[in-house]
mmCIF file of C-alpha atoms in Angstrom:
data_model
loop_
_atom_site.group_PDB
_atom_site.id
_atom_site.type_symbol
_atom_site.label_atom_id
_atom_site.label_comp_id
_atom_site.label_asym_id
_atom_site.label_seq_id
_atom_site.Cartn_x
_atom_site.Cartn_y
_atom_site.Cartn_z
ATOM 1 C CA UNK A 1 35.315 67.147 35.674
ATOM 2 C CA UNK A 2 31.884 66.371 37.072
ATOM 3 C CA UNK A 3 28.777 67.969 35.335
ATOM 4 C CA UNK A 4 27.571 70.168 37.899
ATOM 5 C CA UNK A 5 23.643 71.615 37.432
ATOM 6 C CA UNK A 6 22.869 74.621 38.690
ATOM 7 C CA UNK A 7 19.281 76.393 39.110
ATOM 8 C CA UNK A 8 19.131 79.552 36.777
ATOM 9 C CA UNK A 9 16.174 81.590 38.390
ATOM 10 C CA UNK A 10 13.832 84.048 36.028
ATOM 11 C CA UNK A 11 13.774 87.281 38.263
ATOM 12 C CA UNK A 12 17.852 87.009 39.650
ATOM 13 C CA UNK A 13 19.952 89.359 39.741
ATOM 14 C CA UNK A 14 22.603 90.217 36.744
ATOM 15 C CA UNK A 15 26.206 90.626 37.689
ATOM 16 C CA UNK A 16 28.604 91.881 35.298
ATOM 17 C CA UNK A 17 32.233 93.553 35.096
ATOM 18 C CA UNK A 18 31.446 96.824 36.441
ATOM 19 C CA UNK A 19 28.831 96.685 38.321
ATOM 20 C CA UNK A 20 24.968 94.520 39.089
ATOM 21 C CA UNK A 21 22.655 95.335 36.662
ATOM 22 C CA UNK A 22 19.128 94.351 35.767
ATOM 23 C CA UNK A 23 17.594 90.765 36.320
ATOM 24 C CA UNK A 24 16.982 87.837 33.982
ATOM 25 C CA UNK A 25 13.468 88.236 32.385
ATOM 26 C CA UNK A 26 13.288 85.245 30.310
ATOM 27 C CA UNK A 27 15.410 82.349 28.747
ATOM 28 C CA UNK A 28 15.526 81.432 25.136
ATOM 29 C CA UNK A 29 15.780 77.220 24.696
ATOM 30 C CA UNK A 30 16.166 75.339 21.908
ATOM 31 C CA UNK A 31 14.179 71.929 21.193
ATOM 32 C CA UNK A 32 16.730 69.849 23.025
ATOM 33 C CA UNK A 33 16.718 72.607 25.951
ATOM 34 C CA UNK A 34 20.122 74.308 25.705
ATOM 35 C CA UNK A 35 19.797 77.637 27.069
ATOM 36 C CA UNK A 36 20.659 79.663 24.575
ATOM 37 C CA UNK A 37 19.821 83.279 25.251
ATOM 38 C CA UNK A 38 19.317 84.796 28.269
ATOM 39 C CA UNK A 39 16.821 88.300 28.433
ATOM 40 C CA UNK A 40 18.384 90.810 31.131
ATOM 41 C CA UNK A 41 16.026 94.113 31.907
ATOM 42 C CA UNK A 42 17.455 96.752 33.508
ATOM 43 C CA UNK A 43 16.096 100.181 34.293
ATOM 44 C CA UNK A 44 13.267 101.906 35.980
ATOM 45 C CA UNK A 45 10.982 103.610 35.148
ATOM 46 C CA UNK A 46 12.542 103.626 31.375
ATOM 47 C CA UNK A 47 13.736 99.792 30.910
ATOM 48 C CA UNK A 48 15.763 98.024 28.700
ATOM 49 C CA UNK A 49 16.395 94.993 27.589
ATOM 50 C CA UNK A 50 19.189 92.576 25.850
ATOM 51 C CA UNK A 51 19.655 88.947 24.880
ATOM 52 C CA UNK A 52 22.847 87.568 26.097
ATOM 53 C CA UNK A 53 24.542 84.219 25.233
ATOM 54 C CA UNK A 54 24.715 82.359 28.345
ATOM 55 C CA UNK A 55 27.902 80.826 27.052
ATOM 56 C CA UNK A 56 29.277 83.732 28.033
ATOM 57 C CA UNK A 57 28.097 83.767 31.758
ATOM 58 C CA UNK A 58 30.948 82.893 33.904
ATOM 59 C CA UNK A 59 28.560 81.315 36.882
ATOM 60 C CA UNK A 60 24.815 81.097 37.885
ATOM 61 C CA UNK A 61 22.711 80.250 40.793
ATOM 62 C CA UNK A 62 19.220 80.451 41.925
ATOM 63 C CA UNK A 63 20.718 84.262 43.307
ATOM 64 C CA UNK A 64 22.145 85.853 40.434
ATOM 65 C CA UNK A 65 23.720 85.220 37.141
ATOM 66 C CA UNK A 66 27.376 86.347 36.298
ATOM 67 C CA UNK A 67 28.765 88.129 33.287
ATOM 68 C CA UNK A 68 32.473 88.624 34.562
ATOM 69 C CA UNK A 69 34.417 89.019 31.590
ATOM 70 C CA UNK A 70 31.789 91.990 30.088
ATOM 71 C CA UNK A 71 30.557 95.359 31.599
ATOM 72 C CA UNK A 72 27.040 96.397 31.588
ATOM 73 C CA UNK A 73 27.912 99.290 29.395
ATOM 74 C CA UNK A 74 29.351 96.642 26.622
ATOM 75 C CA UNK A 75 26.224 94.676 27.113
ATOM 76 C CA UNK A 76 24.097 97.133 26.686
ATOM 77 C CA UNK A 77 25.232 98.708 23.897
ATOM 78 C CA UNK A 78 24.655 95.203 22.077
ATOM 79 C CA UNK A 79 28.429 94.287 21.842
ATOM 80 C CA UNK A 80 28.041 90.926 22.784
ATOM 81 C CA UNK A 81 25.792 89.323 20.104
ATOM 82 C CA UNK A 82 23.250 86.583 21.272
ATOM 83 C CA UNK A 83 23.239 82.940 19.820
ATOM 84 C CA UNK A 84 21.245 83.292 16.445
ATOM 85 C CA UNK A 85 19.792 79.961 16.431
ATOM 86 C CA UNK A 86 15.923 78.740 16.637
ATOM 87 C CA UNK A 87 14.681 79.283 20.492
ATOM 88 C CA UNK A 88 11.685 79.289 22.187
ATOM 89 C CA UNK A 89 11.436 82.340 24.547
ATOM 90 C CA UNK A 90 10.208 81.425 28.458
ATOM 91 C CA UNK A 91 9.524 83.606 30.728
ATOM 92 C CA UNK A 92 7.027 84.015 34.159
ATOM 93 C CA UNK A 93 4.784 85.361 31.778
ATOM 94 C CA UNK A 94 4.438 81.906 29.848
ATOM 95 C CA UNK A 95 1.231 80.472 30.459
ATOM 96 C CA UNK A 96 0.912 76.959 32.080
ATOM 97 C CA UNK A 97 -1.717 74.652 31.030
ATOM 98 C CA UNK A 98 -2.344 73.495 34.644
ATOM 99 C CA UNK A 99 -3.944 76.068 36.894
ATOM 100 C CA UNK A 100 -2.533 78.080 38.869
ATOM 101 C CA UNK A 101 1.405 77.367 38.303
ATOM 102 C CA UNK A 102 3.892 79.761 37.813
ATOM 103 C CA UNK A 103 7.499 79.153 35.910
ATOM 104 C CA UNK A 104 9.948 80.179 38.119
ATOM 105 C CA UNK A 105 13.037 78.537 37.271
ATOM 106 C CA UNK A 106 15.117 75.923 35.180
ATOM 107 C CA UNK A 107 18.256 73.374 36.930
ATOM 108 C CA UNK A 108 20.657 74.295 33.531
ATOM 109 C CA UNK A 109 23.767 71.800 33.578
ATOM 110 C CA UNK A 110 27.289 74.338 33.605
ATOM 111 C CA UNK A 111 28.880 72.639 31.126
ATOM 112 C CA UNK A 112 26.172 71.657 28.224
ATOM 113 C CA UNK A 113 23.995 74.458 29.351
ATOM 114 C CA UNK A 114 21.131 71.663 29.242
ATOM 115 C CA UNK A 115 18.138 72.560 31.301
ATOM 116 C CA UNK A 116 17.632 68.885 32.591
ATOM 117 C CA UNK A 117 14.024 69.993 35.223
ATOM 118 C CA UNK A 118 11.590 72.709 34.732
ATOM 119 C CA UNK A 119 10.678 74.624 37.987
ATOM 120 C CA UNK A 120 7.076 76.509 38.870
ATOM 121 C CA UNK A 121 5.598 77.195 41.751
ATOM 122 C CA UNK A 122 2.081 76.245 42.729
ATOM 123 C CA UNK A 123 0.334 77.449 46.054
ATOM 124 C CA UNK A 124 3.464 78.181 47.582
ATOM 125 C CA UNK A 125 5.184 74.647 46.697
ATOM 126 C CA UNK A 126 8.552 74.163 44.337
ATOM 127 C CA UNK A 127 7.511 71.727 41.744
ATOM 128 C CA UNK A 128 10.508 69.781 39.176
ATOM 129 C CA UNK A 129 9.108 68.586 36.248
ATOM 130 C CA UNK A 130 11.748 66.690 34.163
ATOM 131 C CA UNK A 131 12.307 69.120 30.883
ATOM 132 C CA UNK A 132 12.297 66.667 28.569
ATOM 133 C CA UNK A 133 8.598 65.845 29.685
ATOM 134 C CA UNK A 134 7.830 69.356 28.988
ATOM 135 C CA UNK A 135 5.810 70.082 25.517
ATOM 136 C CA UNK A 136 4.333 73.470 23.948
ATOM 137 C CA UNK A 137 0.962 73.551 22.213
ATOM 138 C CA UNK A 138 1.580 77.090 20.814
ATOM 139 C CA UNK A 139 2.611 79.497 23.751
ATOM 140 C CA UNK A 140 1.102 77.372 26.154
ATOM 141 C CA UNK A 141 3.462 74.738 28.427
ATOM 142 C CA UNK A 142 2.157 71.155 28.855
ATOM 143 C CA UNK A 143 4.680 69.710 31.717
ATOM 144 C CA UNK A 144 3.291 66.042 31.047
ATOM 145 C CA UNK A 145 2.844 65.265 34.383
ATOM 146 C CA UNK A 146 -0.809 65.120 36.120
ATOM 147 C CA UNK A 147 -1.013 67.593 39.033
ATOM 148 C CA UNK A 148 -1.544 65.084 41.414
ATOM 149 C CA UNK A 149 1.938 63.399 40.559
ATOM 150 C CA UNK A 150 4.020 66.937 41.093
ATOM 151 C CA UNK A 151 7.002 66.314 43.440
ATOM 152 C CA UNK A 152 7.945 68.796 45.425
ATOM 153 C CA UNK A 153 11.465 70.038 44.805
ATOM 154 C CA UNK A 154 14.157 71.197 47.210
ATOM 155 C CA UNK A 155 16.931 73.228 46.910
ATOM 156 C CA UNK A 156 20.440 72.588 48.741
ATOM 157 C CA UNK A 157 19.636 74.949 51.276
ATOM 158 C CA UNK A 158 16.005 73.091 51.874
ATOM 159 C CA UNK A 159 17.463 69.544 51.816
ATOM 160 C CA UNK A 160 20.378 70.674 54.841
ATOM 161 C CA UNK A 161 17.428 72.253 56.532
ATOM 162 C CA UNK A 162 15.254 69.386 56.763
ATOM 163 C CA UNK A 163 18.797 66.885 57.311
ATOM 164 C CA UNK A 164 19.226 68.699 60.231
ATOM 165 C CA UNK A 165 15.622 68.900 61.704
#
């Protein structure tokens, strides 16, 4: 079976069992970046959050993230325990050390749940930055690449677009 890498968005929806609920808030990575954790908030005004292992999601995409095989209720109430393992959390809210760049997503791998390119956006432009380029000097994520070498990146839906034009 080929490996098939898929983007997991920060801000997409959370399907489960029952019903959707909430919308992933942030992604916990270890050092080799394996998703470990994801961070699903749900509620308004009164929110709530929960880490969930993502080896339990039974799909993702750049639209949602599914959680077939477990109801909201049951993750909610904590029944399914996250990965307890050393992670760094990311989120939008990470700061980037180049200007004016905003984490938006990671391209995870389905079966190793590898994140294998880092995605921001900056001035309206999808940037991939390979992850294992990537560094932390505290909170703070160095993508070791100089802003004028950024390549834009393009989802499926992009690359048919321009294909057909």
């Amino acid at each position: 079976m080929a490996n098939n890498i898929s983007e997991l968005r920060l801000g997409c929806r959370v399907r489960f069992q029952d019903r959707w609920a909430g919308q992933v808030d942030a992604v916990e990575v270890d050092e080799s970046w394996e998703v470990l954790n994801v961070v699903v908030r749900h509620g308004f005004p009164r929110t709530s959050t929960v880490r969930l292992p993502l080896n339990a999601a039974t799909g993702w995409s750049g639209d949602y993230l599914a959680f077939d095989e477990i109801t909201s209720v049951a993750a909610f109430g904590r029944e399914l325990p996250p990965i307890a393992a050393p992670s760094r959390p990311i989120s939008r809210q990470t700061p980037m050390a180049t200007g004016n760049l905003r984490l938006t997503a990671l391209m995870v791998d389905n079966a190793t749940r590898r994140a294998s390119e880092v995605l921001a956006r900056r001035d309206g432009t999808l940037i991939g930055v390979p992850a294992e380029g990537v560094t932390f000097e505290g909170k703070v994520m160095h993508l070791g690449v100089q802003p004028d070498a950024f390549v834009p990146h393009f989802n499926e839906e992009d690359l048919r677009e321009r294909v057909r034009e």
